[in-house]
mmCIF file of C-alpha atoms in Angstrom:
data_model
loop_
_atom_site.group_PDB
_atom_site.id
_atom_site.type_symbol
_atom_site.label_atom_id
_atom_site.label_comp_id
_atom_site.label_asym_id
_atom_site.label_seq_id
_atom_site.Cartn_x
_atom_site.Cartn_y
_atom_site.Cartn_z
ATOM 1 C CA MET N 1 0.000 0.000 0.000
ATOM 2 C CA ARG N 2 1.378 3.382 -1.022
ATOM 3 C CA VAL N 3 0.236 6.310 1.090
ATOM 4 C CA GLY N 4 0.996 9.883 0.111
ATOM 5 C CA THR N 5 0.638 13.243 1.800
ATOM 6 C CA ILE N 6 1.139 16.958 1.218
ATOM 7 C CA ALA N 7 2.600 18.479 4.361
ATOM 8 C CA TYR N 8 4.600 21.243 5.946
ATOM 9 C CA ALA N 9 8.240 20.450 6.700
ATOM 10 C CA THR N 10 8.488 23.048 9.443
ATOM 11 C CA SER N 11 9.193 22.959 13.191
ATOM 12 C CA GLN N 12 5.584 23.040 14.339
ATOM 13 C CA GLY N 13 2.931 20.525 15.255
ATOM 14 C CA LEU N 14 1.688 19.756 11.746
ATOM 15 C CA GLY N 15 5.195 19.480 10.369
ATOM 16 C CA HIS N 16 6.403 17.089 13.065
ATOM 17 C CA LEU N 17 3.189 15.071 12.847
ATOM 18 C CA ALA N 18 3.634 14.330 9.133
ATOM 19 C CA LYS N 19 7.319 13.524 9.620
ATOM 20 C CA SER N 20 6.459 11.092 12.407
ATOM 21 C CA PHE N 21 4.084 9.184 10.122
ATOM 22 C CA TYR N 22 6.698 9.148 7.359
ATOM 23 C CA ASP N 23 9.486 7.961 9.661
ATOM 24 C CA ALA N 24 7.203 5.200 10.972
ATOM 25 C CA GLY N 25 6.524 3.965 7.449
ATOM 26 C CA VAL N 26 2.794 4.718 7.359
ATOM 27 C CA ILE N 27 3.369 7.402 4.721
ATOM 28 C CA THR N 28 5.503 6.334 1.779
ATOM 29 C CA ASP N 29 5.394 9.387 -0.504
ATOM 30 C CA VAL N 30 5.587 13.076 0.397
ATOM 31 C CA ILE N 31 5.113 16.444 -1.253
ATOM 32 C CA ILE N 32 6.288 19.421 0.785
ATOM 33 C CA PHE N 33 4.049 22.475 0.990
ATOM 34 C CA ARG N 34 6.127 25.531 1.795
ATOM 35 C CA HIS N 35 4.660 27.420 4.748
ATOM 36 C CA PRO N 36 2.929 30.671 3.684
ATOM 37 C CA HIS N 37 4.715 32.595 6.467
ATOM 38 C CA GLY N 38 7.914 32.345 4.430
ATOM 39 C CA GLU N 39 11.344 30.892 4.998
ATOM 40 C CA GLU N 40 12.438 33.472 7.545
ATOM 41 C CA ARG N 41 9.593 32.730 9.964
ATOM 42 C CA ALA N 42 9.008 29.070 9.055
ATOM 43 C CA PRO N 43 12.066 27.539 7.377
ATOM 44 C CA THR N 44 11.505 24.406 5.303
ATOM 45 C CA HIS N 45 13.421 21.340 6.494
ATOM 46 C CA THR N 46 14.049 19.689 3.141
ATOM 47 C CA GLU N 47 16.464 17.304 4.885
ATOM 48 C CA TRP N 48 13.514 15.560 6.518
ATOM 49 C CA TYR N 49 12.622 13.888 3.217
ATOM 50 C CA PRO N 50 14.520 12.339 0.291
ATOM 51 C CA GLU N 51 16.512 14.576 -2.012
ATOM 52 C CA GLY N 52 14.379 15.757 -4.894
ATOM 53 C CA THR N 53 11.093 15.720 -2.948
ATOM 54 C CA LEU N 54 8.632 17.990 -4.765
ATOM 55 C CA ILE N 55 8.016 21.361 -3.069
ATOM 56 C CA LEU N 56 4.840 23.380 -3.687
ATOM 57 C CA ASP N 57 4.563 27.079 -2.958
ATOM 58 C CA LYS N 58 0.836 27.775 -3.128
ATOM 59 C CA PRO N 59 -2.482 26.349 -4.328
ATOM 60 C CA PRO N 60 -3.945 25.416 -6.699
ATOM 61 C CA PHE N 61 -1.933 22.224 -7.011
ATOM 62 C CA ALA N 62 -1.729 20.997 -10.598
ATOM 63 C CA GLY N 63 0.729 19.878 -13.226
ATOM 64 C CA GLU N 64 2.550 16.888 -14.648
ATOM 65 C CA ALA N 65 4.671 16.272 -11.534
ATOM 66 C CA LEU N 66 1.577 15.990 -9.371
ATOM 67 C CA GLU N 67 -0.108 13.658 -11.820
ATOM 68 C CA ARG N 68 2.942 11.381 -11.744
ATOM 69 C CA PHE N 69 2.902 11.534 -7.945
ATOM 70 C CA LEU N 70 -0.624 10.111 -7.997
ATOM 71 C CA ASP N 71 0.157 7.352 -10.485
ATOM 72 C CA ASP N 72 1.077 4.667 -7.972
ATOM 73 C CA LEU N 73 -0.688 5.939 -4.857
ATOM 74 C CA ASP N 74 -3.461 4.066 -3.095
ATOM 75 C CA VAL N 75 -4.340 6.639 -0.414
ATOM 76 C CA MET N 76 -3.727 10.320 0.251
ATOM 77 C CA LEU N 77 -3.553 10.971 3.982
ATOM 78 C CA TYR N 78 -3.972 14.596 5.048
ATOM 79 C CA PHE N 79 -3.278 16.259 8.377
ATOM 80 C CA GLU N 80 -5.881 18.867 9.392
ATOM 81 C CA THR N 81 -6.327 20.211 5.837
ATOM 82 C CA PRO N 82 -5.620 19.284 2.212
ATOM 83 C CA PHE N 83 -4.423 22.871 1.648
ATOM 84 C CA ASP N 84 -6.063 22.660 -1.789
ATOM 85 C CA TRP N 85 -9.548 21.148 -1.694
ATOM 86 C CA GLY N 86 -9.605 20.923 -5.476
ATOM 87 C CA PHE N 87 -6.602 18.618 -5.484
ATOM 88 C CA ALA N 88 -8.311 16.375 -2.927
ATOM 89 C CA ASP N 89 -11.097 15.962 -5.486
ATOM 90 C CA ARG N 90 -8.484 15.330 -8.172
ATOM 91 C CA CYS N 91 -7.261 12.409 -6.065
ATOM 92 C CA ARG N 92 -10.740 10.927 -6.147
ATOM 93 C CA ARG N 93 -10.961 11.302 -9.924
ATOM 94 C CA ARG N 94 -7.626 9.495 -10.173
ATOM 95 C CA LYS N 95 -9.026 6.645 -8.029
ATOM 96 C CA VAL N 96 -6.862 7.559 -5.043
ATOM 97 C CA THR N 97 -8.881 7.394 -1.829
ATOM 98 C CA THR N 98 -8.562 10.240 0.676
ATOM 99 C CA ALA N 99 -8.222 10.114 4.455
ATOM 100 C CA ILE N 100 -7.730 12.897 6.974
ATOM 101 C CA ILE N 101 -6.575 13.191 10.561
ATOM 102 C CA PRO N 102 -8.730 16.215 11.439
ATOM 103 C CA MET N 103 -8.446 18.940 14.015
ATOM 104 C CA TYR N 104 -12.041 19.911 14.621
ATOM 105 C CA GLU N 105 -11.251 23.547 15.441
ATOM 106 C CA TRP N 106 -9.728 24.068 11.967
ATOM 107 C CA PHE N 107 -12.276 22.116 9.917
ATOM 108 C CA LEU N 108 -14.640 23.890 7.549
ATOM 109 C CA GLU N 109 -18.352 24.081 8.262
ATOM 110 C CA ARG N 110 -19.061 23.256 4.613
ATOM 111 C CA PRO N 111 -16.082 21.337 3.227
ATOM 112 C CA PRO N 112 -16.087 21.089 -0.591
ATOM 113 C CA HIS N 113 -14.650 17.567 -0.548
ATOM 114 C CA LYS N 114 -15.911 14.426 1.192
ATOM 115 C CA PHE N 115 -13.106 12.311 2.622
ATOM 116 C CA ASP N 116 -13.324 8.536 2.465
ATOM 117 C CA LEU N 117 -12.049 8.199 6.029
ATOM 118 C CA PHE N 118 -11.661 10.291 9.172
ATOM 119 C CA ILE N 119 -9.034 9.016 11.614
ATOM 120 C CA ASN N 120 -9.829 11.037 14.706
ATOM 121 C CA PRO N 121 -6.832 11.762 16.969
ATOM 122 C CA SER N 122 -8.952 12.359 20.084
ATOM 123 C CA LYS N 123 -12.321 11.378 21.465
ATOM 124 C CA LEU N 124 -13.440 14.984 21.106
ATOM 125 C CA ASP N 125 -12.683 14.914 17.376
ATOM 126 C CA GLN N 126 -14.639 11.657 17.252
ATOM 127 C CA GLN N 127 -17.701 13.524 18.530
ATOM 128 C CA TYR N 128 -17.366 16.028 15.673
ATOM 129 C CA PHE N 129 -16.783 13.332 13.035
ATOM 130 C CA PRO N 130 -18.707 10.291 14.314
ATOM 131 C CA SER N 131 -18.501 8.428 11.002
ATOM 132 C CA GLY N 132 -14.747 8.098 11.505
ATOM 133 C CA ILE N 133 -12.670 6.004 13.874
ATOM 134 C CA HIS N 134 -10.607 7.091 16.861
ATOM 135 C CA VAL N 135 -6.926 6.141 16.903
ATOM 136 C CA PRO N 136 -4.570 8.071 19.215
ATOM 137 C CA ILE N 137 -1.513 9.776 17.780
ATOM 138 C CA PRO N 138 1.499 7.563 18.580
ATOM 139 C CA VAL N 139 4.248 8.786 20.865
ATOM 140 C CA GLU N 140 7.448 9.220 18.903
ATOM 141 C CA ASP N 141 10.194 6.758 19.688
ATOM 142 C CA ASP N 142 12.669 9.529 20.528
ATOM 143 C CA ILE N 143 10.585 10.748 23.483
ATOM 144 C CA VAL N 144 12.717 9.736 26.463
ATOM 145 C CA TRP N 145 10.984 8.961 29.759
ATOM 146 C CA SER N 146 12.620 10.185 32.980
ATOM 147 C CA GLN N 147 11.422 9.690 36.531
ATOM 148 C CA ARG N 148 10.193 12.867 38.251
ATOM 149 C CA GLU N 149 10.051 12.960 42.037
ATOM 150 C CA TYR N 150 8.727 16.324 43.290
ATOM 151 C CA ALA N 151 6.792 19.198 41.685
ATOM 152 C CA MET N 152 9.416 21.932 41.881
ATOM 153 C CA ASN N 153 10.278 23.057 38.333
ATOM 154 C CA PHE N 154 7.433 23.925 35.968
ATOM 155 C CA LEU N 155 7.578 24.218 32.167
ATOM 156 C CA HIS N 156 5.332 25.905 29.603
ATOM 157 C CA ASN N 157 5.976 25.724 25.856
ATOM 158 C CA ALA N 158 4.064 28.463 24.034
ATOM 159 C CA GLY N 159 5.394 27.384 20.630
ATOM 160 C CA HIS N 160 4.152 29.806 17.983
ATOM 161 C CA ILE N 161 1.398 30.904 20.441
ATOM 162 C CA GLY N 162 -1.300 29.910 17.956
ATOM 163 C CA SER N 163 -4.855 31.103 17.450
ATOM 164 C CA ARG N 164 -6.805 32.763 20.264
ATOM 165 C CA ASN N 165 -3.868 32.204 22.673
ATOM 166 C CA HIS N 166 -5.278 28.679 22.954
ATOM 167 C CA LYS N 167 -2.403 27.321 25.053
ATOM 168 C CA GLY N 168 -3.304 29.700 27.868
ATOM 169 C CA THR N 169 0.060 31.469 27.904
ATOM 170 C CA LEU N 170 -1.469 34.860 28.743
ATOM 171 C CA GLU N 171 -3.529 33.455 31.607
ATOM 172 C CA LEU N 172 -0.481 31.656 32.980
ATOM 173 C CA LEU N 173 1.542 34.878 32.967
ATOM 174 C CA LYS N 174 -1.313 36.698 34.691
ATOM 175 C CA ALA N 175 -1.387 33.947 37.332
ATOM 176 C CA ILE N 176 2.222 34.461 38.467
ATOM 177 C CA PRO N 177 1.533 37.371 40.904
ATOM 178 C CA TYR N 178 -1.027 35.155 42.671
ATOM 179 C CA VAL N 179 1.391 32.223 43.098
ATOM 180 C CA LYS N 180 2.708 32.094 46.659
ATOM 181 C CA SER N 181 5.165 29.230 46.249
ATOM 182 C CA PRO N 182 8.859 29.681 45.336
ATOM 183 C CA ILE N 183 8.399 27.869 42.034
ATOM 184 C CA ASN N 184 10.818 27.778 39.148
ATOM 185 C CA LEU N 185 8.848 28.363 35.930
ATOM 186 C CA THR N 186 10.337 28.265 32.428
ATOM 187 C CA VAL N 187 8.290 29.783 29.603
ATOM 188 C CA ARG N 188 9.500 29.067 26.078
ATOM 189 C CA CYS N 189 8.277 30.552 22.828
ATOM 190 C CA GLN N 190 9.394 30.376 19.190
ATOM 191 C CA ASN N 191 7.587 33.656 18.491
ATOM 192 C CA ALA N 192 9.743 36.105 20.451
ATOM 193 C CA ASN N 193 7.772 39.235 19.548
ATOM 194 C CA GLY N 194 4.512 37.501 20.301
ATOM 195 C CA LEU N 195 5.683 36.428 23.748
ATOM 196 C CA ARG N 196 6.952 39.913 24.571
ATOM 197 C CA LYS N 197 3.520 41.295 23.715
ATOM 198 C CA LEU N 198 1.878 38.762 26.017
ATOM 199 C CA ILE N 199 4.242 39.697 28.850
ATOM 200 C CA VAL N 200 3.268 43.347 28.448
ATOM 201 C CA SER N 201 -0.425 42.478 28.161
ATOM 202 C CA ALA N 202 -0.223 40.424 31.352
ATOM 203 C CA GLY N 203 1.369 43.347 33.180
ATOM 204 C CA LEU N 204 4.020 40.976 34.478
ATOM 205 C CA VAL N 205 6.895 42.727 36.203
ATOM 206 C CA ARG N 206 10.268 41.103 36.746
ATOM 207 C CA ASP N 207 9.911 37.957 38.828
ATOM 208 C CA ASP N 208 12.976 35.850 39.615
ATOM 209 C CA ARG N 209 10.812 32.725 39.682
ATOM 210 C CA VAL N 210 10.046 33.024 35.947
ATOM 211 C CA HIS N 211 12.576 32.429 33.179
ATOM 212 C CA PHE N 212 11.903 33.094 29.499
ATOM 213 C CA THR N 213 13.516 31.276 26.576
ATOM 214 C CA PHE N 214 13.041 32.794 23.125
ATOM 215 C CA GLY N 215 13.513 30.862 19.903
ATOM 216 C CA GLU N 216 13.441 27.236 18.869
ATOM 217 C CA ILE N 217 14.577 24.458 21.208
ATOM 218 C CA PRO N 218 15.885 21.165 19.748
ATOM 219 C CA ARG N 219 13.201 18.489 20.095
ATOM 220 C CA ASP N 220 15.434 16.236 22.167
ATOM 221 C CA GLU N 221 15.739 19.024 24.757
ATOM 222 C CA LEU N 222 12.050 19.937 25.053
ATOM 223 C CA PHE N 223 11.129 17.613 27.906
ATOM 224 C CA THR N 224 14.368 16.731 29.661
ATOM 225 C CA ALA N 225 14.546 15.819 33.332
ATOM 226 C CA LYS N 226 15.380 19.391 34.413
ATOM 227 C CA HIS N 227 11.631 20.132 34.593
ATOM 228 C CA ASP N 228 9.121 18.302 36.758
ATOM 229 C CA VAL N 229 5.631 19.467 35.739
ATOM 230 C CA TYR N 230 4.295 20.613 32.378
ATOM 231 C CA ILE N 231 1.705 23.382 32.655
ATOM 232 C CA ALA N 232 -0.558 24.559 29.847
ATOM 233 C CA PRO N 233 -4.060 25.818 30.745
ATOM 234 C CA GLU N 234 -5.331 25.143 27.228
ATOM 235 C CA LYS N 235 -8.685 26.531 26.136
ATOM 236 C CA TYR N 236 -9.662 24.094 23.394
ATOM 237 C CA ASN N 237 -8.532 21.362 20.968
ATOM 238 C CA GLY N 238 -8.652 17.594 20.991
ATOM 239 C CA LEU N 239 -5.133 16.624 20.023
ATOM 240 C CA SER N 240 -2.345 18.400 21.904
ATOM 241 C CA LEU N 241 1.064 17.023 21.000
ATOM 242 C CA PRO N 242 2.896 18.996 23.736
ATOM 243 C CA LEU N 243 0.664 17.541 26.461
ATOM 244 C CA GLN N 244 1.142 14.050 25.094
ATOM 245 C CA GLU N 245 4.895 14.352 24.688
ATOM 246 C CA ALA N 246 5.376 15.890 28.124
ATOM 247 C CA TYR N 247 3.303 13.177 29.803
ATOM 248 C CA ALA N 248 5.114 10.420 27.905
ATOM 249 C CA SER N 249 8.450 11.890 29.023
ATOM 250 C CA GLY N 250 7.445 11.446 32.670
ATOM 251 C CA MET N 251 6.143 14.924 33.460
ATOM 252 C CA PRO N 252 2.773 15.235 35.199
ATOM 253 C CA VAL N 253 0.602 17.546 33.091
ATOM 254 C CA MET N 254 -1.280 20.489 34.600
ATOM 255 C CA SER N 255 -3.814 21.545 31.977
ATOM 256 C CA SER N 256 -7.498 22.496 31.828
ATOM 257 C CA ARG N 257 -10.119 20.221 33.387
ATOM 258 C CA ARG N 258 -12.110 19.611 30.246
ATOM 259 C CA PHE N 259 -12.810 16.772 27.847
ATOM 260 C CA PRO N 260 -10.791 15.077 26.383
ATOM 261 C CA ASN N 261 -8.029 15.909 28.923
ATOM 262 C CA THR N 262 -10.158 14.310 31.631
ATOM 263 C CA ASP N 263 -10.225 11.080 29.624
ATOM 264 C CA TRP N 264 -6.485 10.355 29.462
ATOM 265 C CA LEU N 265 -4.610 12.606 31.906
ATOM 266 C CA PRO N 266 -4.520 12.259 35.727
ATOM 267 C CA ASN N 267 -7.447 14.454 36.741
ATOM 268 C CA GLU N 268 -6.052 15.572 40.088
ATOM 269 C CA LEU N 269 -3.658 18.014 38.387
ATOM 270 C CA LEU N 270 -6.215 19.488 35.991
ATOM 271 C CA ILE N 271 -7.174 23.134 36.551
ATOM 272 C CA PRO N 272 -10.910 23.831 36.935
ATOM 273 C CA VAL N 273 -12.566 25.725 34.078
ATOM 274 C CA SER N 274 -14.474 28.779 35.251
ATOM 275 C CA SER N 275 -16.868 28.851 32.270
ATOM 276 C CA THR N 276 -17.120 28.146 28.549
ATOM 277 C CA ARG N 277 -18.086 30.207 25.519
ATOM 278 C CA ARG N 278 -18.709 29.457 21.877
ATOM 279 C CA ALA N 279 -15.845 30.383 19.581
ATOM 280 C CA GLN N 280 -14.302 29.881 16.129
ATOM 281 C CA THR N 281 -10.697 29.962 14.990
ATOM 282 C CA MET N 282 -11.853 31.705 11.790
ATOM 283 C CA GLY N 283 -15.085 32.468 10.010
ATOM 284 C CA GLY N 284 -16.397 29.501 8.062
ATOM 285 C CA HIS N 285 -14.857 26.971 10.444
ATOM 286 C CA LEU N 286 -16.643 24.788 12.985
ATOM 287 C CA SER N 287 -17.653 26.445 16.245
ATOM 288 C CA PHE N 288 -16.696 24.892 19.570
ATOM 289 C CA ASP N 289 -16.686 25.363 23.333
ATOM 290 C CA GLU N 290 -13.736 27.457 24.475
ATOM 291 C CA SER N 291 -12.745 27.167 28.136
ATOM 292 C CA VAL N 292 -12.281 30.318 30.182
ATOM 293 C CA MET N 293 -9.275 29.912 32.473
ATOM 294 C CA GLU N 294 -8.941 32.233 35.455
ATOM 295 C CA PRO N 295 -5.407 33.231 36.573
ATOM 296 C CA VAL N 296 -6.382 32.859 40.245
ATOM 297 C CA GLY N 297 -7.464 29.269 39.631
ATOM 298 C CA ILE N 298 -4.217 28.491 37.802
ATOM 299 C CA ALA N 299 -2.188 29.929 40.666
ATOM 300 C CA ALA N 300 -4.161 27.936 43.223
ATOM 301 C CA MET N 301 -3.409 24.665 41.445
ATOM 302 C CA ILE N 302 0.287 25.497 41.202
ATOM 303 C CA ASP N 303 0.395 26.230 44.935
ATOM 304 C CA GLU N 304 -1.542 23.053 45.726
ATOM 305 C CA TRP N 305 0.990 20.863 43.932
ATOM 306 C CA TYR N 306 4.235 22.709 44.545
ATOM 307 C CA GLY N 307 6.693 20.444 46.374
ATOM 308 C CA LYS N 308 4.390 17.403 46.344
ATOM 309 C CA PRO N 309 5.695 13.926 45.433
ATOM 310 C CA ILE N 310 4.818 13.043 41.834
ATOM 311 C CA SER N 311 6.753 9.814 41.227
ATOM 312 C CA SER N 312 3.610 7.668 40.826
ATOM 313 C CA ILE N 313 2.137 10.052 38.241
ATOM 314 C CA SER N 314 5.473 10.147 36.443
ATOM 315 C CA GLU N 315 5.362 6.356 36.256
ATOM 316 C CA MET N 316 1.879 6.567 34.728
ATOM 317 C CA GLY N 317 3.461 8.604 31.943
ATOM 318 C CA ARG N 318 5.867 5.755 31.218
ATOM 319 C CA GLN N 319 2.966 3.330 30.970
ATOM 320 C CA TYR N 320 1.152 5.747 28.647
ATOM 321 C CA ARG N 321 4.259 5.956 26.451
ATOM 322 C CA GLU N 322 4.395 2.183 26.074
ATOM 323 C CA ALA N 323 0.664 1.760 25.415
ATOM 324 C CA ASN N 324 0.687 4.465 22.742
ATOM 325 C CA SER N 325 3.971 3.711 20.990
ATOM 326 C CA TRP N 326 4.281 3.337 17.244
ATOM 327 C CA SER N 327 4.729 -0.415 17.627
ATOM 328 C CA ALA N 328 1.392 -0.568 19.464
ATOM 329 C CA LEU N 329 -0.613 1.768 17.211
ATOM 330 C CA LYS N 330 0.857 1.428 13.714
ATOM 331 C CA PRO N 331 -1.184 -1.734 12.985
ATOM 332 C CA GLN N 332 -4.370 0.200 13.728
ATOM 333 C CA TYR N 333 -3.415 2.924 11.251
ATOM 334 C CA MET N 334 -2.522 0.445 8.548
ATOM 335 C CA LYS N 335 -5.781 -1.442 9.068
ATOM 336 C CA ALA N 336 -7.780 1.784 8.895
ATOM 337 C CA LEU N 337 -6.141 2.922 5.649
ATOM 338 C CA GLU N 338 -6.471 -0.515 4.086
ATOM 339 C CA SER N 339 -10.201 -0.458 4.866
ATOM 340 C CA ILE N 340 -10.828 2.220 2.198
ATOM 341 C CA LEU N 341 -8.952 0.549 -0.661
#
């Protein structure tokens, strides 16, 4: 079975997700879609894929090279979006079935193409696309588990910040003045200007307990044993790779007490949600419940857990890593894709 994709090759969630599926051998053929933010903000890692891999700059996708790409394919597997809905239909006309791993918050209300299969990465996505099947995203093999003992050093990865500040970075910064404990908090962000704006918006003055890291961190250094607890009071989404990777590395995860977090993370660390509101990432996309996270509530949970023993929860992360490894889940992906041939 030959499985193709069109994907970013950039240091962000979607880029790493596609690379993981390629490295695991689920995807056999790749076309790189250059990120619209440009090379300066989102450099293309051509070294991730074989030399000569086709690179596309913008839709619509058409031409002889693309037709030859489709010649021997059985399935096109997309992540979140096909980028060009017309080309997804072209796949169907060429007798190539289409599958998607959706992210409900970025899916169109009225999509112009009907996919043959939805592989939902979370149980919340499964509620939005009930005709599909739920298969968790596998933990990458290079995620190293380390035992954590006490909740002393906290970590927050803001990444590129994302839409609607969905990782709760602003609320976390606003929570710091309410935290009574002598914590050690590291806040990282690839978008330096964006993080500086959030710091100003939060009104955060210098605090020796908080340390900021600007720029990209190598993946093998993201969740090392120097940090004990991962904190991200996220407002929405089903799949959250940072939460999964942190938990699998042995870090207890302090996120929002909402579904689907409550389904797979230890609930005792989850921060209560004060309320919810309907929201959209953009017009024309599906609406969803967005959690409202109060800084005082975030601070209270930090203080409740600061200094507590966490070794048993860290061990649960190791068990999660094993149960959701590529060796455990790859057969489910292959079976799902074979079902639409």
